[in-house]
mmCIF file of C-alpha atoms in Angstrom:
data_model
loop_
_atom_site.group_PDB
_atom_site.id
_atom_site.type_symbol
_atom_site.label_atom_id
_atom_site.label_comp_id
_atom_site.label_asym_id
_atom_site.label_seq_id
_atom_site.Cartn_x
_atom_site.Cartn_y
_atom_site.Cartn_z
ATOM 1 C CA MET A 7 70.990 53.107 -9.468
ATOM 2 C CA SER A 8 69.649 56.516 -8.667
ATOM 3 C CA ALA A 9 71.184 59.153 -6.543
ATOM 4 C CA ARG A 10 70.033 58.199 -3.012
ATOM 5 C CA VAL A 11 69.742 60.567 0.276
ATOM 6 C CA MET A 12 68.308 60.817 3.020
ATOM 7 C CA LEU A 13 67.135 63.489 5.493
ATOM 8 C CA HIS A 14 66.494 63.456 9.193
ATOM 9 C CA VAL A 15 64.316 66.602 10.625
ATOM 10 C CA GLN A 16 63.020 67.425 14.323
ATOM 11 C CA HIS A 17 60.545 70.111 14.832
ATOM 12 C CA LEU A 18 59.521 70.903 18.813
ATOM 13 C CA LEU A 19 57.488 73.768 18.394
ATOM 14 C CA GLY A 20 57.389 75.509 15.372
ATOM 15 C CA VAL A 21 57.305 73.659 12.083
ATOM 16 C CA GLY A 22 60.087 75.610 10.139
ATOM 17 C CA HIS A 23 62.469 73.234 10.517
ATOM 18 C CA GLN A 24 59.980 70.502 8.654
ATOM 19 C CA ARG A 25 58.948 73.426 5.859
ATOM 20 C CA ARG A 26 62.842 73.752 5.000
ATOM 21 C CA MET A 27 63.948 70.516 5.174
ATOM 22 C CA ALA A 28 60.254 69.460 2.803
ATOM 23 C CA ALA A 29 61.529 72.010 0.221
ATOM 24 C CA ILE A 30 65.005 70.503 0.346
ATOM 25 C CA ALA A 31 63.126 67.048 -0.581
ATOM 26 C CA ARG A 32 61.066 68.310 -3.360
ATOM 27 C CA ALA A 33 64.274 69.665 -4.944
ATOM 28 C CA PHE A 34 66.429 66.237 -4.382
ATOM 29 C CA CYS A 35 63.251 65.163 -6.103
ATOM 30 C CA GLU A 36 62.615 67.336 -9.063
ATOM 31 C CA ARG A 37 66.500 66.744 -9.688
ATOM 32 C CA GLY A 38 65.668 62.819 -9.475
ATOM 33 C CA TRP A 39 67.402 61.414 -6.357
ATOM 34 C CA SER A 40 65.617 59.042 -4.677
ATOM 35 C CA VAL A 41 64.540 60.788 -1.181
ATOM 36 C CA CYS A 42 64.207 59.449 2.206
ATOM 37 C CA TYR A 43 62.149 62.144 4.441
ATOM 38 C CA VAL A 44 62.832 60.477 8.234
ATOM 39 C CA SER A 45 60.195 63.242 10.523
ATOM 40 C CA GLY A 46 60.891 62.949 14.094
ATOM 41 C CA GLY A 47 58.391 65.412 15.488
ATOM 42 C CA PHE A 48 54.415 65.645 15.089
ATOM 43 C CA ALA A 49 52.567 65.386 11.582
ATOM 44 C CA VAL A 50 52.093 68.224 9.885
ATOM 45 C CA PRO A 51 49.165 68.634 8.104
ATOM 46 C CA ASP A 52 49.605 69.450 3.919
ATOM 47 C CA LEU A 53 53.522 68.972 4.282
ATOM 48 C CA ASP A 54 54.596 69.003 0.748
ATOM 49 C CA ILE A 55 57.564 66.105 0.408
ATOM 50 C CA GLY A 56 57.466 65.678 -3.205
ATOM 51 C CA GLY A 57 57.518 62.265 -4.080
ATOM 52 C CA ALA A 58 60.240 61.520 -0.895
ATOM 53 C CA GLU A 59 59.006 58.541 1.025
ATOM 54 C CA LEU A 60 57.456 59.478 4.501
ATOM 55 C CA VAL A 61 60.031 57.644 7.238
ATOM 56 C CA GLN A 62 57.657 58.941 10.694
ATOM 57 C CA LEU A 63 59.331 57.942 13.743
ATOM 58 C CA PRO A 64 57.702 57.982 17.358
ATOM 59 C CA PRO A 65 56.694 61.517 16.899
ATOM 60 C CA VAL A 66 57.845 63.943 19.722
ATOM 61 C CA ARG A 67 57.399 67.499 20.636
ATOM 62 C CA ALA A 68 58.587 69.540 23.788
ATOM 63 C CA SER A 69 56.506 69.755 26.642
ATOM 64 C CA ASP A 70 56.357 73.817 26.669
ATOM 65 C CA ALA A 71 58.093 76.812 25.298
ATOM 66 C CA ALA A 72 60.837 76.144 27.542
ATOM 67 C CA TYR A 73 61.964 72.576 26.931
ATOM 68 C CA HIS A 74 62.008 70.984 30.090
ATOM 69 C CA CYS A 75 61.301 67.606 28.733
ATOM 70 C CA LEU A 76 60.332 65.879 25.567
ATOM 71 C CA ILE A 77 56.906 64.410 25.854
ATOM 72 C CA GLY A 78 55.152 61.652 23.408
ATOM 73 C CA GLU A 79 52.059 60.817 21.583
ATOM 74 C CA ARG A 80 49.796 60.807 25.025
ATOM 75 C CA GLY A 81 51.023 63.697 26.545
ATOM 76 C CA GLU A 82 53.470 61.023 28.816
ATOM 77 C CA PRO A 83 57.567 61.630 29.143
ATOM 78 C CA ILE A 84 59.512 59.515 26.418
ATOM 79 C CA GLY A 85 62.160 56.779 28.308
ATOM 80 C CA ASP A 86 65.049 54.890 28.002
ATOM 81 C CA ALA A 87 62.863 52.196 25.852
ATOM 82 C CA TRP A 88 61.097 54.875 24.058
ATOM 83 C CA ARG A 89 64.842 56.008 22.856
ATOM 84 C CA ALA A 90 66.303 52.597 22.153
ATOM 85 C CA ALA A 91 63.405 51.600 20.008
ATOM 86 C CA ARG A 92 63.123 54.775 17.639
ATOM 87 C CA THR A 93 66.969 54.297 17.377
ATOM 88 C CA TRP A 94 66.147 51.624 16.054
ATOM 89 C CA GLN A 95 63.975 52.582 13.457
ATOM 90 C CA LEU A 96 66.171 54.759 12.527
ATOM 91 C CA LEU A 97 68.731 53.055 12.181
ATOM 92 C CA GLU A 98 67.079 50.240 10.658
ATOM 93 C CA ALA A 99 66.175 52.874 7.712
ATOM 94 C CA PHE A 100 69.681 53.898 6.837
ATOM 95 C CA ALA A 101 70.766 50.351 5.818
ATOM 96 C CA ARG A 102 67.460 49.606 4.068
ATOM 97 C CA VAL A 103 68.135 53.032 2.099
ATOM 98 C CA ARG A 104 72.437 53.116 1.659
ATOM 99 C CA PRO A 105 72.296 57.053 0.806
ATOM 100 C CA MET A 106 74.633 58.652 -0.900
ATOM 101 C CA ALA A 107 74.391 61.373 0.968
ATOM 102 C CA LEU A 108 73.051 61.885 5.207
ATOM 103 C CA LEU A 109 71.417 65.150 5.778
ATOM 104 C CA ILE A 110 70.300 66.036 9.689
ATOM 105 C CA GLU A 111 68.756 69.186 10.323
ATOM 106 C CA SER A 112 70.186 71.490 12.927
ATOM 107 C CA TYR A 113 72.421 68.530 15.074
ATOM 108 C CA PRO A 114 74.510 69.007 16.186
ATOM 109 C CA PHE A 115 74.134 72.922 16.371
ATOM 110 C CA ALA A 116 70.657 72.147 18.035
ATOM 111 C CA ARG A 117 68.630 69.367 18.820
ATOM 112 C CA ARG A 118 71.152 67.688 21.298
ATOM 113 C CA MET A 119 68.185 66.219 23.240
ATOM 114 C CA PHE A 120 68.420 63.766 20.525
ATOM 115 C CA ALA A 121 72.314 62.587 20.202
ATOM 116 C CA PHE A 122 70.567 59.093 21.865
ATOM 117 C CA GLU A 123 69.586 58.257 17.912
ATOM 118 C CA LEU A 124 72.238 60.597 16.089
ATOM 119 C CA ARG A 125 74.999 60.121 17.433
ATOM 120 C CA PRO A 126 74.254 56.379 16.574
ATOM 121 C CA LEU A 127 73.388 56.979 12.964
ATOM 122 C CA LEU A 128 76.442 59.152 12.747
ATOM 123 C CA ASP A 129 78.913 56.349 13.790
ATOM 124 C CA ALA A 130 76.574 53.907 11.452
ATOM 125 C CA ALA A 131 77.206 56.537 8.655
ATOM 126 C CA HIS A 132 80.677 56.483 9.217
ATOM 127 C CA ARG A 133 81.436 53.074 9.347
ATOM 128 C CA ALA A 134 79.254 52.262 6.172
ATOM 129 C CA ARG A 135 81.949 51.253 3.358
ATOM 130 C CA PRO A 136 81.422 53.115 0.730
ATOM 131 C CA ARG A 137 80.268 55.868 2.941
ATOM 132 C CA PRO A 138 77.722 58.627 2.401
ATOM 133 C CA MET A 139 78.929 62.404 2.274
ATOM 134 C CA VAL A 140 77.819 63.453 6.134
ATOM 135 C CA ILE A 141 75.758 67.056 6.567
ATOM 136 C CA SER A 142 74.476 69.476 8.966
ATOM 137 C CA SER A 143 71.322 71.865 7.599
ATOM 138 C CA VAL A 144 70.933 75.083 9.496
ATOM 139 C CA ARG A 145 69.003 78.242 9.166
ATOM 140 C CA ASP A 146 70.932 81.421 9.299
ATOM 141 C CA ILE A 147 70.543 82.006 12.782
ATOM 142 C CA LEU A 148 71.391 80.674 15.795
ATOM 143 C CA GLU A 149 70.524 79.567 19.304
ATOM 144 C CA PRO A 150 73.661 81.217 21.157
ATOM 145 C CA LYS A 151 74.901 79.268 23.295
ATOM 146 C CA ARG A 152 75.532 79.567 27.325
ATOM 147 C CA LYS A 153 77.296 76.788 28.635
ATOM 148 C CA PRO A 154 80.555 76.910 28.998
ATOM 149 C CA GLY A 155 82.257 74.978 26.470
ATOM 150 C CA ARG A 156 79.373 73.644 24.214
ATOM 151 C CA ASN A 157 80.594 75.858 20.952
ATOM 152 C CA GLU A 158 83.950 73.904 21.426
ATOM 153 C CA LEU A 159 82.095 70.663 21.326
ATOM 154 C CA ILE A 160 79.712 71.754 18.427
ATOM 155 C CA VAL A 161 83.478 72.779 16.220
ATOM 156 C CA GLU A 162 84.812 69.164 17.702
ATOM 157 C CA GLU A 163 81.686 67.353 16.916
ATOM 158 C CA VAL A 164 81.623 68.845 13.157
ATOM 159 C CA LYS A 165 85.345 67.502 12.676
ATOM 160 C CA ARG A 166 84.816 64.843 13.432
ATOM 161 C CA TYR A 167 81.467 63.510 11.826
ATOM 162 C CA PHE A 168 80.090 65.924 9.236
ATOM 163 C CA ASP A 169 81.762 66.556 5.665
ATOM 164 C CA ARG A 170 80.183 70.105 4.886
ATOM 165 C CA VAL A 171 77.507 72.255 7.068
ATOM 166 C CA LEU A 172 74.779 73.731 4.840
ATOM 167 C CA VAL A 173 73.804 77.389 6.237
ATOM 168 C CA HIS A 174 70.733 78.514 4.672
ATOM 169 C CA GLY A 175 71.466 81.984 4.839
ATOM 170 C CA ASP A 176 72.910 85.005 3.161
ATOM 171 C CA PRO A 177 76.506 86.195 5.099
ATOM 172 C CA ASP A 178 75.236 90.173 2.890
ATOM 173 C CA LEU A 179 71.831 89.720 5.481
ATOM 174 C CA VAL A 180 73.828 87.705 8.940
ATOM 175 C CA PRO A 181 76.658 85.166 8.709
ATOM 176 C CA LEU A 182 76.584 82.759 11.060
ATOM 177 C CA SER A 183 78.849 84.182 13.198
ATOM 178 C CA ALA A 184 76.283 87.060 14.127
ATOM 179 C CA SER A 185 75.078 83.830 16.100
ATOM 180 C CA PHE A 186 77.628 81.237 16.381
ATOM 181 C CA ALA A 187 80.809 82.366 18.178
ATOM 182 C CA LEU A 188 83.096 79.953 16.905
ATOM 183 C CA ALA A 189 82.349 79.845 12.843
ATOM 184 C CA ALA A 190 85.749 80.849 11.880
ATOM 185 C CA GLN A 191 86.830 77.405 13.317
ATOM 186 C CA ILE A 192 84.524 75.763 10.940
ATOM 187 C CA ALA A 193 85.200 77.949 8.133
ATOM 188 C CA PRO A 194 86.192 74.811 5.758
ATOM 189 C CA GLU A 195 82.829 73.272 5.797
ATOM 190 C CA LEU A 196 80.904 76.038 5.832
ATOM 191 C CA GLU A 197 78.830 76.717 2.519
ATOM 192 C CA TYR A 198 75.818 79.497 2.719
ATOM 193 C CA THR A 199 72.936 78.175 -0.325
ATOM 194 C CA GLY A 200 71.012 81.414 0.480
ATOM 195 C CA TYR A 201 67.397 81.593 1.963
ATOM 196 C CA ILE A 202 64.451 78.496 1.414
ATOM 197 C CA VAL A 203 61.568 81.051 0.899
ATOM 198 C CA GLU A 204 58.399 79.835 -0.669
ATOM 199 C CA PRO A 205 57.854 82.202 -3.402
ATOM 200 C CA THR A 206 54.843 84.866 -3.366
ATOM 201 C CA ARG A 207 52.316 86.216 -6.067
ATOM 202 C CA ARG A 208 49.590 88.441 -6.300
ATOM 203 C CA ALA A 209 46.932 87.145 -4.624
ATOM 204 C CA ALA A 210 43.157 86.839 -7.085
ATOM 205 C CA ALA A 211 40.429 88.905 -5.549
ATOM 206 C CA ASP A 212 38.836 86.060 -3.786
ATOM 207 C CA GLU A 213 42.091 84.944 -1.838
ATOM 208 C CA GLY A 214 42.464 88.335 -0.184
ATOM 209 C CA ARG A 215 41.946 91.221 0.402
ATOM 210 C CA PRO A 216 44.435 94.081 -0.622
ATOM 211 C CA GLY A 217 45.294 96.718 1.973
ATOM 212 C CA GLU A 218 44.437 94.016 4.782
ATOM 213 C CA VAL A 219 46.640 93.579 7.846
ATOM 214 C CA LEU A 220 47.812 90.111 7.894
ATOM 215 C CA VAL A 221 48.500 88.822 11.679
ATOM 216 C CA SER A 222 49.894 85.428 12.260
ATOM 217 C CA ALA A 223 51.853 83.532 14.609
ATOM 218 C CA GLY A 224 53.138 80.334 13.029
ATOM 219 C CA GLY A 225 51.993 76.521 13.133
ATOM 220 C CA GLY A 226 53.385 75.642 17.095
ATOM 221 C CA PRO A 227 51.596 76.062 20.080
ATOM 222 C CA VAL A 228 52.788 79.323 21.294
ATOM 223 C CA GLY A 229 51.121 83.184 19.846
ATOM 224 C CA GLU A 230 48.376 83.618 21.041
ATOM 225 C CA ARG A 231 49.049 86.222 23.195
ATOM 226 C CA LEU A 232 50.485 87.901 19.715
ATOM 227 C CA LEU A 233 46.532 87.150 18.239
ATOM 228 C CA ARG A 234 44.529 88.616 21.068
ATOM 229 C CA THR A 235 46.764 91.808 21.493
ATOM 230 C CA ALA A 236 45.760 92.309 17.552
ATOM 231 C CA ILE A 237 42.540 92.303 17.625
ATOM 232 C CA GLU A 238 42.571 94.296 19.926
ATOM 233 C CA ALA A 239 44.381 96.678 18.685
ATOM 234 C CA ALA A 240 41.943 96.382 15.243
ATOM 235 C CA GLY A 241 39.273 98.247 17.211
ATOM 236 C CA GLN A 242 41.788 101.347 17.514
ATOM 237 C CA CYS A 243 42.757 101.097 14.251
ATOM 238 C CA ARG A 244 39.243 101.454 12.465
ATOM 239 C CA HIS A 245 40.432 105.147 10.985
ATOM 240 C CA LEU A 246 43.306 103.854 8.890
ATOM 241 C CA GLY A 247 40.374 101.874 6.762
ATOM 242 C CA LEU A 248 42.068 98.588 6.669
ATOM 243 C CA SER A 249 40.747 94.875 6.916
ATOM 244 C CA TRP A 250 42.317 91.961 9.665
ATOM 245 C CA ARG A 251 43.245 88.337 8.633
ATOM 246 C CA CYS A 252 44.383 86.733 11.865
ATOM 247 C CA LEU A 253 45.628 83.071 10.991
ATOM 248 C CA VAL A 254 45.598 80.867 13.837
ATOM 249 C CA GLY A 255 48.324 77.729 13.848
ATOM 250 C CA LEU A 256 47.357 74.150 13.908
ATOM 251 C CA ALA A 257 48.947 73.551 17.075
ATOM 252 C CA LEU A 258 46.555 75.838 18.830
ATOM 253 C CA PRO A 259 43.658 73.880 20.183
ATOM 254 C CA GLU A 260 39.899 74.582 18.640
ATOM 255 C CA SER A 261 38.939 76.549 21.960
ATOM 256 C CA VAL A 262 41.498 78.916 21.321
ATOM 257 C CA LEU A 263 40.364 79.258 17.661
ATOM 258 C CA GLU A 264 36.554 79.766 18.702
ATOM 259 C CA GLY A 265 38.067 82.331 21.422
ATOM 260 C CA LEU A 266 39.306 84.526 19.615
ATOM 261 C CA ARG A 267 36.534 85.336 17.050
ATOM 262 C CA ALA A 268 34.158 85.474 19.441
ATOM 263 C CA ALA A 269 36.697 88.344 20.687
ATOM 264 C CA ALA A 270 37.107 89.653 16.982
ATOM 265 C CA PRO A 271 35.057 92.568 15.227
ATOM 266 C CA PRO A 272 33.988 93.583 12.738
ATOM 267 C CA GLY A 273 36.197 93.933 10.043
ATOM 268 C CA VAL A 274 38.793 91.167 11.499
ATOM 269 C CA VAL A 275 38.720 87.354 9.989
ATOM 270 C CA VAL A 276 40.154 85.074 12.319
ATOM 271 C CA GLU A 277 40.991 81.318 10.863
ATOM 272 C CA ARG A 278 43.490 78.799 10.739
ATOM 273 C CA ASN A 279 46.618 79.331 8.510
ATOM 274 C CA ARG A 280 46.557 78.302 4.879
ATOM 275 C CA PRO A 281 48.296 76.579 2.421
ATOM 276 C CA ASP A 282 48.261 80.321 0.132
ATOM 277 C CA PHE A 283 50.143 82.294 3.018
ATOM 278 C CA PRO A 284 53.067 82.967 0.622
ATOM 279 C CA ASP A 285 50.468 84.869 -1.582
ATOM 280 C CA LEU A 286 48.634 86.271 1.212
ATOM 281 C CA LEU A 287 51.687 87.930 2.095
ATOM 282 C CA GLY A 288 52.555 89.279 -1.095
ATOM 283 C CA ASN A 289 49.111 91.395 -1.487
ATOM 284 C CA CYS A 290 49.041 92.563 2.516
ATOM 285 C CA ALA A 291 49.637 95.704 3.930
ATOM 286 C CA VAL A 292 51.149 94.847 6.975
ATOM 287 C CA SER A 293 52.346 91.996 8.347
ATOM 288 C CA VAL A 294 52.401 91.446 11.707
ATOM 289 C CA SER A 295 54.063 87.994 12.719
ATOM 290 C CA GLN A 296 56.844 86.692 15.396
ATOM 291 C CA ALA A 297 60.218 86.543 13.768
ATOM 292 C CA GLY A 298 60.942 83.108 12.348
ATOM 293 C CA TYR A 299 62.715 82.369 9.628
ATOM 294 C CA ASN A 300 60.043 81.495 7.423
ATOM 295 C CA THR A 301 57.955 84.351 7.716
ATOM 296 C CA ALA A 302 60.352 86.862 8.518
ATOM 297 C CA LEU A 303 62.208 86.514 5.417
ATOM 298 C CA GLU A 304 59.141 85.688 2.896
ATOM 299 C CA ALA A 305 57.705 89.186 3.922
ATOM 300 C CA LEU A 306 61.148 90.332 3.476
ATOM 301 C CA CYS A 307 61.145 88.960 -0.347
ATOM 302 C CA SER A 308 57.600 90.002 -1.071
ATOM 303 C CA GLY A 309 57.695 93.717 0.018
ATOM 304 C CA ALA A 310 55.580 93.649 3.081
ATOM 305 C CA ARG A 311 55.293 96.365 5.401
ATOM 306 C CA MET A 312 56.565 94.486 8.924
ATOM 307 C CA VAL A 313 55.970 94.622 12.553
ATOM 308 C CA LEU A 314 58.201 92.115 14.079
ATOM 309 C CA VAL A 315 57.432 90.488 17.866
ATOM 310 C CA PRO A 316 60.193 88.138 17.878
ATOM 311 C CA PHE A 317 60.029 84.898 20.221
ATOM 312 C CA ALA A 318 61.730 85.262 23.406
ATOM 313 C CA GLU A 319 60.524 82.653 25.943
ATOM 314 C CA GLY A 320 62.816 80.583 27.712
ATOM 315 C CA GLY A 321 65.679 83.124 27.115
ATOM 316 C CA GLU A 322 65.332 82.551 22.817
ATOM 317 C CA GLU A 323 67.965 85.107 21.161
ATOM 318 C CA GLU A 324 67.070 83.780 17.420
ATOM 319 C CA GLN A 325 63.942 85.611 16.438
ATOM 320 C CA THR A 326 65.772 88.827 18.452
ATOM 321 C CA ILE A 327 68.698 88.797 16.630
ATOM 322 C CA ARG A 328 66.652 88.886 13.336
ATOM 323 C CA ALA A 329 64.593 91.357 13.997
ATOM 324 C CA ARG A 330 67.081 93.765 15.664
ATOM 325 C CA VAL A 331 68.666 92.871 11.835
ATOM 326 C CA LEU A 332 66.036 93.391 9.292
ATOM 327 C CA ALA A 333 65.018 96.478 12.244
ATOM 328 C CA GLU A 334 68.206 98.154 11.622
ATOM 329 C CA ARG A 335 68.335 97.790 8.173
ATOM 330 C CA GLY A 336 64.728 99.557 7.354
ATOM 331 C CA HIS A 337 62.642 96.832 6.947
ATOM 332 C CA ALA A 338 60.705 96.128 9.513
ATOM 333 C CA VAL A 339 59.006 97.855 13.145
ATOM 334 C CA VAL A 340 60.276 95.473 16.185
ATOM 335 C CA ILE A 341 58.438 95.405 18.896
ATOM 336 C CA PRO A 342 59.651 93.164 21.845
ATOM 337 C CA GLU A 343 57.179 90.909 23.565
ATOM 338 C CA PRO A 344 57.050 92.689 26.727
ATOM 339 C CA ASP A 345 56.537 95.734 24.983
ATOM 340 C CA LEU A 346 53.641 94.158 23.259
ATOM 341 C CA ASP A 347 50.247 95.949 24.026
ATOM 342 C CA PRO A 348 47.537 96.962 21.765
ATOM 343 C CA LEU A 349 48.472 100.803 21.563
ATOM 344 C CA ALA A 350 51.900 99.741 20.809
ATOM 345 C CA LEU A 351 51.083 97.591 18.088
ATOM 346 C CA ALA A 352 48.566 100.143 16.297
ATOM 347 C CA THR A 353 50.857 102.983 17.149
ATOM 348 C CA ALA A 354 53.461 101.029 14.695
ATOM 349 C CA LEU A 355 50.726 100.610 12.512
ATOM 350 C CA GLU A 356 49.872 103.680 12.115
ATOM 351 C CA TRP A 357 53.340 104.744 11.753
ATOM 352 C CA LEU A 358 54.232 102.289 9.012
ATOM 353 C CA MET A 359 50.813 102.955 6.617
ATOM 354 C CA SER A 360 52.050 106.931 6.914
ATOM 355 C CA GLN A 361 55.539 105.216 4.768
ATOM 356 C CA ASP A 362 56.093 104.000 1.250
ATOM 357 C CA ARG A 363 55.568 100.372 0.538
ATOM 358 C CA PRO A 364 59.540 98.433 0.291
ATOM 359 C CA ARG A 365 60.491 96.841 -2.428
ATOM 360 C CA PRO A 366 61.071 93.138 -2.463
ATOM 361 C CA VAL A 367 64.459 92.764 -1.050
ATOM 362 C CA ALA A 368 67.071 90.643 -3.434
ATOM 363 C CA LEU A 369 67.968 88.234 -1.538
ATOM 364 C CA ARG A 370 69.079 84.479 -2.653
ATOM 365 C CA ARG A 371 66.582 82.646 -2.143
ATOM 366 C CA ASP A 372 67.067 79.390 -3.723
ATOM 367 C CA GLY A 373 68.186 77.475 -0.635
ATOM 368 C CA ALA A 374 66.362 74.633 -1.697
ATOM 369 C CA ARG A 375 68.069 74.070 -5.430
ATOM 370 C CA ALA A 376 71.604 75.638 -3.880
ATOM 371 C CA SER A 377 71.525 73.109 -1.241
ATOM 372 C CA VAL A 378 71.330 69.927 -4.378
ATOM 373 C CA ASP A 379 73.772 71.475 -5.914
ATOM 374 C CA ILE A 380 76.270 71.490 -3.565
ATOM 375 C CA VAL A 381 75.640 67.949 -2.022
ATOM 376 C CA ALA A 382 75.671 66.710 -5.590
ATOM 377 C CA ARG A 383 78.936 67.940 -6.148
ATOM 378 C CA LEU A 384 80.567 66.407 -2.829
ATOM 379 C CA VAL A 385 78.600 63.043 -4.115
ATOM 380 C CA GLY A 386 80.534 63.195 -7.569
ATOM 381 C CA ALA A 387 84.102 64.310 -6.480
ATOM 382 C CA SER A 388 83.871 61.587 -3.642
ATOM 383 C CA SER A 389 82.714 58.946 -6.224
ATOM 384 C CA GLN A 390 85.805 60.146 -8.842
ATOM 385 C CA ASP A 391 88.310 59.815 -5.702
ATOM 386 C CA GLY A 392 87.297 56.344 -5.931
ATOM 387 C CA GLY A 393 85.462 56.455 -2.337
ATOM 388 C CA GLY A 394 81.993 55.733 -3.679
ATOM 389 C CA LEU A 395 78.923 56.290 -1.568
ATOM 390 C CA GLY A 396 76.400 54.431 -0.102
ATOM 391 C CA PRO A 397 76.978 51.857 2.346
ATOM 392 C CA ASP A 398 77.758 48.221 0.927
ATOM 393 C CA GLU A 399 75.191 46.231 0.330
ATOM 394 C CA ASN A 400 77.075 42.926 2.051
ATOM 395 C CA ALA A 401 77.822 45.170 5.142
ATOM 396 C CA PRO A 402 75.958 43.948 8.778
ATOM 397 C CA PRO A 403 72.999 46.866 9.197
ATOM 398 C CA PRO A 404 74.433 49.043 11.959
ATOM 399 C CA GLY A 405 74.346 49.588 15.761
#
């Protein structure tokens, strides 16, 4: 019987969580594993999970950038009956798949609003005989916790439930301790995989125009202000001789797309996000974006000049930390959200265009394959210890 793994991922605003976990799913499939990919968010177009089985839970997203509440498919707040039904669907999938390894994205460091389904899942994994390896999958920078005792609770849950925490980053650029104060207390559980970065190539002539300013705002419902500011700044930068391409996330409504197109002057293309985005990054003169994991790291590894406007609504700090690290190392110019206006953006672009294009940064970027290597090693070690893996076929369904 082939090795089996279950992945659980939940995105609420942007789609970076899904992109990282999809890359891991593809890497498992390429290695010959049987993969069950459990998604709790709204469908992401063009998401490539390889040959994995998709289990789509009833989808949910955040009501706004401040995460005030969770809402379902019709925009309705979710209730206890909805939570119970979704939890049962998740536990049924676990009992059917009988994974040898269970990877949960973000939890317990984030997604604590989903403890209603994740704690029962973790309990089911630990009751299973034989027991699967239980692994947390997190990005390089976490959202710092302000609530007293929250970090201690996270450490407690890591020690109780998880065999490993895979950090998809490189400590030479930014260690987990930069955003998680108690990282030293879980040092035995931590393993850095390197970054999960899509490879870039020089775009063909009809795919992108060398010398363009590439403006992107991710795949979530935020970023409209950045796009509008860029369109205004384009008029102030005509003397630079640059063309502009503004990519609009799929979560922004069609009315926003059409409004941006109507406001765009000649030489500014406004279109939906494109699957060849990494290739366009490798071909652009300047990347203007927020400072999310995927875009910032892909731009860094492609050698693009970067203007970063980190998302900071609702007190979010993760992107601000990443932008600061890259700016301190000379890889980017940062414009804080409150300071963003057409003049500030135009000034940053003029300065960047006076500088040589940076060389691509040598970072560990094979994080998806490294994640599979680590899981395979853990599974193999557990089997040799006599524990075996995957729930007992004769055990009753969990829950």
